[in-house]
């Protein structure tokens, strides 16, 4: 997930190297238990027994479709979509992100970092994002908070 401009200074200068090593450690797969979606893989999320499961597109040889870059993956996804003449939205492209378990960008210890697809990174961060939004709204309102809820 992109780094917000207001948080950019909180990340170390070598963040691209650090996040690359985390992705390598994960063998370019999502580390969320049971996911394993590959970086720049093309496919769909399916609901099975109430759980979203990654279903990769497979070529004629049965190999998962993937690419070396996001742009290449988007192009391949579009080609697959139009080639099949499918209805609805085109296949999803997986992008691995690197998550901080403690939500502190300065803490780049390997044990604090996970390579997760965007779906699972957002799921992990949902409660943190809700609190951040609430604090931002309070600050923007210009009113002082007398009692904590």
PDB file of C-alpha atoms in Angstrom:
ATOM      1  CA  UNK A   1       0.000   0.000   0.000  1.00  0.00           C
ATOM      2  CA  UNK A   2       1.363   3.425  -0.785  1.00  0.00           C
ATOM      3  CA  UNK A   3       2.992   5.388   2.002  1.00  0.00           C
ATOM      4  CA  UNK A   4       1.007   8.508   2.867  1.00  0.00           C
ATOM      5  CA  UNK A   5       2.991  11.703   2.276  1.00  0.00           C
ATOM      6  CA  UNK A   6       2.628  12.779   5.926  1.00  0.00           C
ATOM      7  CA  UNK A   7       4.216   9.477   7.059  1.00  0.00           C
ATOM      8  CA  UNK A   8       7.018   9.266   4.487  1.00  0.00           C
ATOM      9  CA  UNK A   9       9.635  10.758   6.856  1.00  0.00           C
ATOM     10  CA  UNK A  10       8.867   8.028   9.419  1.00  0.00           C
ATOM     11  CA  UNK A  11      10.208   5.276   7.126  1.00  0.00           C
ATOM     12  CA  UNK A  12      13.967   4.648   6.879  1.00  0.00           C
ATOM     13  CA  UNK A  13      15.705   5.694   3.667  1.00  0.00           C
ATOM     14  CA  UNK A  14      16.413   2.052   2.854  1.00  0.00           C
ATOM     15  CA  UNK A  15      12.736   1.036   3.154  1.00  0.00           C
ATOM     16  CA  UNK A  16      12.668  -0.346  -0.429  1.00  0.00           C
ATOM     17  CA  UNK A  17      15.526  -2.710   0.495  1.00  0.00           C
ATOM     18  CA  UNK A  18      13.900  -3.701   3.803  1.00  0.00           C
ATOM     19  CA  UNK A  19      10.508  -4.387   2.226  1.00  0.00           C
ATOM     20  CA  UNK A  20      12.175  -6.284  -0.628  1.00  0.00           C
ATOM     21  CA  UNK A  21      13.926  -8.572   1.880  1.00  0.00           C
ATOM     22  CA  UNK A  22      10.604  -9.231   3.637  1.00  0.00           C
ATOM     23  CA  UNK A  23       9.018 -10.219   0.308  1.00  0.00           C
ATOM     24  CA  UNK A  24      12.006 -12.468  -0.468  1.00  0.00           C
ATOM     25  CA  UNK A  25      11.748 -14.089   2.979  1.00  0.00           C
ATOM     26  CA  UNK A  26       8.088 -14.820   2.154  1.00  0.00           C
ATOM     27  CA  UNK A  27       9.093 -16.202  -1.258  1.00  0.00           C
ATOM     28  CA  UNK A  28       6.911 -13.478  -2.820  1.00  0.00           C
ATOM     29  CA  UNK A  29       3.750 -14.989  -1.320  1.00  0.00           C
ATOM     30  CA  UNK A  30       1.252 -13.577   1.161  1.00  0.00           C
ATOM     31  CA  UNK A  31       2.194 -14.718   4.686  1.00  0.00           C
ATOM     32  CA  UNK A  32      -1.386 -14.556   5.980  1.00  0.00           C
ATOM     33  CA  UNK A  33      -2.266 -18.069   7.226  1.00  0.00           C
ATOM     34  CA  UNK A  34      -3.918 -20.020   4.430  1.00  0.00           C
ATOM     35  CA  UNK A  35      -3.555 -17.343   1.723  1.00  0.00           C
ATOM     36  CA  UNK A  36      -0.284 -17.781  -0.164  1.00  0.00           C
ATOM     37  CA  UNK A  37      -1.299 -15.499  -3.064  1.00  0.00           C
ATOM     38  CA  UNK A  38       1.780 -14.601  -5.125  1.00  0.00           C
ATOM     39  CA  UNK A  39       2.963 -11.085  -5.929  1.00  0.00           C
ATOM     40  CA  UNK A  40       1.570  -9.946  -9.310  1.00  0.00           C
ATOM     41  CA  UNK A  41      -0.550 -13.087  -9.600  1.00  0.00           C
ATOM     42  CA  UNK A  42      -3.793 -12.868 -11.543  1.00  0.00           C
ATOM     43  CA  UNK A  43      -7.047 -14.462 -10.436  1.00  0.00           C
ATOM     44  CA  UNK A  44     -10.138 -13.935  -8.301  1.00  0.00           C
ATOM     45  CA  UNK A  45     -11.148 -13.981  -4.659  1.00  0.00           C
ATOM     46  CA  UNK A  46     -13.821 -16.615  -4.046  1.00  0.00           C
ATOM     47  CA  UNK A  47     -15.983 -17.100  -0.990  1.00  0.00           C
ATOM     48  CA  UNK A  48     -15.789 -20.655   0.343  1.00  0.00           C
ATOM     49  CA  UNK A  49     -17.413 -21.583   3.642  1.00  0.00           C
ATOM     50  CA  UNK A  50     -17.550 -17.911   4.635  1.00  0.00           C
ATOM     51  CA  UNK A  51     -13.830 -17.362   3.946  1.00  0.00           C
ATOM     52  CA  UNK A  52     -12.284 -15.470   1.038  1.00  0.00           C
ATOM     53  CA  UNK A  53      -9.869 -17.761  -0.795  1.00  0.00           C
ATOM     54  CA  UNK A  54      -7.481 -16.762  -3.578  1.00  0.00           C
ATOM     55  CA  UNK A  55      -8.205 -18.635  -6.824  1.00  0.00           C
ATOM     56  CA  UNK A  56      -5.341 -18.021  -9.266  1.00  0.00           C
ATOM     57  CA  UNK A  57      -5.899 -18.074 -13.011  1.00  0.00           C
ATOM     58  CA  UNK A  58      -4.103 -21.037 -14.546  1.00  0.00           C
ATOM     59  CA  UNK A  59      -2.813 -21.260 -18.107  1.00  0.00           C
ATOM     60  CA  UNK A  60      -3.222 -24.234 -20.440  1.00  0.00           C
ATOM     61  CA  UNK A  61      -0.293 -26.007 -18.719  1.00  0.00           C
ATOM     62  CA  UNK A  62      -1.931 -25.545 -15.317  1.00  0.00           C
ATOM     63  CA  UNK A  63       0.590 -22.944 -14.108  1.00  0.00           C
ATOM     64  CA  UNK A  64      -0.527 -19.884 -12.160  1.00  0.00           C
ATOM     65  CA  UNK A  65      -0.633 -16.701 -14.238  1.00  0.00           C
ATOM     66  CA  UNK A  66       1.709 -14.036 -12.897  1.00  0.00           C
ATOM     67  CA  UNK A  67       3.937 -11.230 -14.111  1.00  0.00           C
ATOM     68  CA  UNK A  68       7.179  -9.447 -13.203  1.00  0.00           C
ATOM     69  CA  UNK A  69       5.573  -6.029 -12.648  1.00  0.00           C
ATOM     70  CA  UNK A  70       2.214  -4.525 -11.778  1.00  0.00           C
ATOM     71  CA  UNK A  71       1.889  -2.946 -15.232  1.00  0.00           C
ATOM     72  CA  UNK A  72       2.595  -6.281 -16.918  1.00  0.00           C
ATOM     73  CA  UNK A  73       0.095  -8.033 -14.625  1.00  0.00           C
ATOM     74  CA  UNK A  74      -2.653  -5.467 -15.375  1.00  0.00           C
ATOM     75  CA  UNK A  75      -2.036  -5.891 -19.105  1.00  0.00           C
ATOM     76  CA  UNK A  76      -2.214  -9.690 -18.832  1.00  0.00           C
ATOM     77  CA  UNK A  77      -5.373  -9.502 -16.710  1.00  0.00           C
ATOM     78  CA  UNK A  78      -7.028  -7.249 -19.300  1.00  0.00           C
ATOM     79  CA  UNK A  79      -6.023  -9.587 -22.131  1.00  0.00           C
ATOM     80  CA  UNK A  80      -7.385 -12.634 -20.271  1.00  0.00           C
ATOM     81  CA  UNK A  81     -10.636 -10.817 -19.536  1.00  0.00           C
ATOM     82  CA  UNK A  82     -11.262  -9.692 -23.114  1.00  0.00           C
ATOM     83  CA  UNK A  83     -10.013 -12.977 -24.568  1.00  0.00           C
ATOM     84  CA  UNK A  84     -12.680 -14.883 -22.635  1.00  0.00           C
ATOM     85  CA  UNK A  85     -15.409 -12.293 -23.235  1.00  0.00           C
ATOM     86  CA  UNK A  86     -16.362 -12.394 -19.555  1.00  0.00           C
ATOM     87  CA  UNK A  87     -19.035 -10.265 -17.935  1.00  0.00           C
ATOM     88  CA  UNK A  88     -18.318  -8.162 -14.863  1.00  0.00           C
ATOM     89  CA  UNK A  89     -14.980  -6.907 -13.654  1.00  0.00           C
ATOM     90  CA  UNK A  90     -11.566  -8.103 -14.864  1.00  0.00           C
ATOM     91  CA  UNK A  91      -9.454 -10.489 -12.767  1.00  0.00           C
ATOM     92  CA  UNK A  92      -7.705  -9.145  -9.694  1.00  0.00           C
ATOM     93  CA  UNK A  93      -3.955  -8.554  -9.606  1.00  0.00           C
ATOM     94  CA  UNK A  94      -2.276  -9.387  -6.293  1.00  0.00           C
ATOM     95  CA  UNK A  95       0.185  -6.832  -4.955  1.00  0.00           C
ATOM     96  CA  UNK A  96       2.195  -7.821  -1.894  1.00  0.00           C
ATOM     97  CA  UNK A  97       2.583  -5.106   0.693  1.00  0.00           C
ATOM     98  CA  UNK A  98       4.708  -5.088   3.838  1.00  0.00           C
ATOM     99  CA  UNK A  99       2.823  -4.570   7.104  1.00  0.00           C
ATOM    100  CA  UNK A 100       4.115  -3.376  10.470  1.00  0.00           C
ATOM    101  CA  UNK A 101       2.496  -5.532  13.143  1.00  0.00           C
ATOM    102  CA  UNK A 102       2.737  -2.710  15.704  1.00  0.00           C
ATOM    103  CA  UNK A 103       1.696   0.022  13.191  1.00  0.00           C
ATOM    104  CA  UNK A 104       4.948   1.897  13.870  1.00  0.00           C
ATOM    105  CA  UNK A 105       6.818   2.629  10.596  1.00  0.00           C
ATOM    106  CA  UNK A 106      10.070   3.305  12.455  1.00  0.00           C
ATOM    107  CA  UNK A 107      10.108  -0.262  13.828  1.00  0.00           C
ATOM    108  CA  UNK A 108      11.537  -2.216  10.906  1.00  0.00           C
ATOM    109  CA  UNK A 109      12.755  -5.252  12.795  1.00  0.00           C
ATOM    110  CA  UNK A 110      12.099  -8.350  10.651  1.00  0.00           C
ATOM    111  CA  UNK A 111       9.927  -9.902  13.395  1.00  0.00           C
ATOM    112  CA  UNK A 112       7.617  -6.862  13.174  1.00  0.00           C
ATOM    113  CA  UNK A 113       7.135  -7.066   9.383  1.00  0.00           C
ATOM    114  CA  UNK A 114       4.912  -9.314   7.266  1.00  0.00           C
ATOM    115  CA  UNK A 115       4.444  -9.637   3.514  1.00  0.00           C
ATOM    116  CA  UNK A 116       0.689  -9.598   2.990  1.00  0.00           C
ATOM    117  CA  UNK A 117      -1.566  -9.128  -0.009  1.00  0.00           C
ATOM    118  CA  UNK A 118      -3.566  -5.902   0.102  1.00  0.00           C
ATOM    119  CA  UNK A 119      -6.737  -7.738   1.247  1.00  0.00           C
ATOM    120  CA  UNK A 120      -5.065  -9.149   4.344  1.00  0.00           C
ATOM    121  CA  UNK A 121      -3.009  -6.034   5.106  1.00  0.00           C
ATOM    122  CA  UNK A 122      -6.219  -3.975   5.120  1.00  0.00           C
ATOM    123  CA  UNK A 123      -8.008  -6.599   7.231  1.00  0.00           C
ATOM    124  CA  UNK A 124      -5.200  -6.497   9.813  1.00  0.00           C
ATOM    125  CA  UNK A 125      -5.144  -2.681   9.856  1.00  0.00           C
ATOM    126  CA  UNK A 126      -8.957  -2.175   9.923  1.00  0.00           C
ATOM    127  CA  UNK A 127      -9.248  -1.428  13.656  1.00  0.00           C
ATOM    128  CA  UNK A 128      -6.151   0.808  13.613  1.00  0.00           C
ATOM    129  CA  UNK A 129      -7.518   2.734  10.585  1.00  0.00           C
ATOM    130  CA  UNK A 130     -10.882   3.231  12.329  1.00  0.00           C
ATOM    131  CA  UNK A 131      -9.183   4.715  15.404  1.00  0.00           C
ATOM    132  CA  UNK A 132      -6.986   6.942  13.246  1.00  0.00           C
ATOM    133  CA  UNK A 133     -10.011   8.201  11.287  1.00  0.00           C
ATOM    134  CA  UNK A 134     -11.877   8.930  14.507  1.00  0.00           C
ATOM    135  CA  UNK A 135      -8.918  10.872  15.942  1.00  0.00           C
ATOM    136  CA  UNK A 136      -8.517  12.818  12.679  1.00  0.00           C
ATOM    137  CA  UNK A 137     -12.216  13.780  12.656  1.00  0.00           C
ATOM    138  CA  UNK A 138     -12.028  14.911  16.292  1.00  0.00           C
ATOM    139  CA  UNK A 139      -8.944  17.022  15.571  1.00  0.00           C
ATOM    140  CA  UNK A 140     -10.548  18.555  12.480  1.00  0.00           C
ATOM    141  CA  UNK A 141     -13.736  19.466  14.378  1.00  0.00           C
ATOM    142  CA  UNK A 142     -11.853  22.030  16.472  1.00  0.00           C
ATOM    143  CA  UNK A 143     -13.660  20.917  19.622  1.00  0.00           C
ATOM    144  CA  UNK A 144     -11.850  19.821  22.735  1.00  0.00           C
ATOM    145  CA  UNK A 145     -12.574  16.312  24.015  1.00  0.00           C
ATOM    146  CA  UNK A 146     -13.517  16.533  27.702  1.00  0.00           C
ATOM    147  CA  UNK A 147     -14.250  12.885  28.344  1.00  0.00           C
ATOM    148  CA  UNK A 148     -12.856   9.833  26.625  1.00  0.00           C
ATOM    149  CA  UNK A 149     -15.499   7.442  25.357  1.00  0.00           C
TER     150      UNK A 149
END
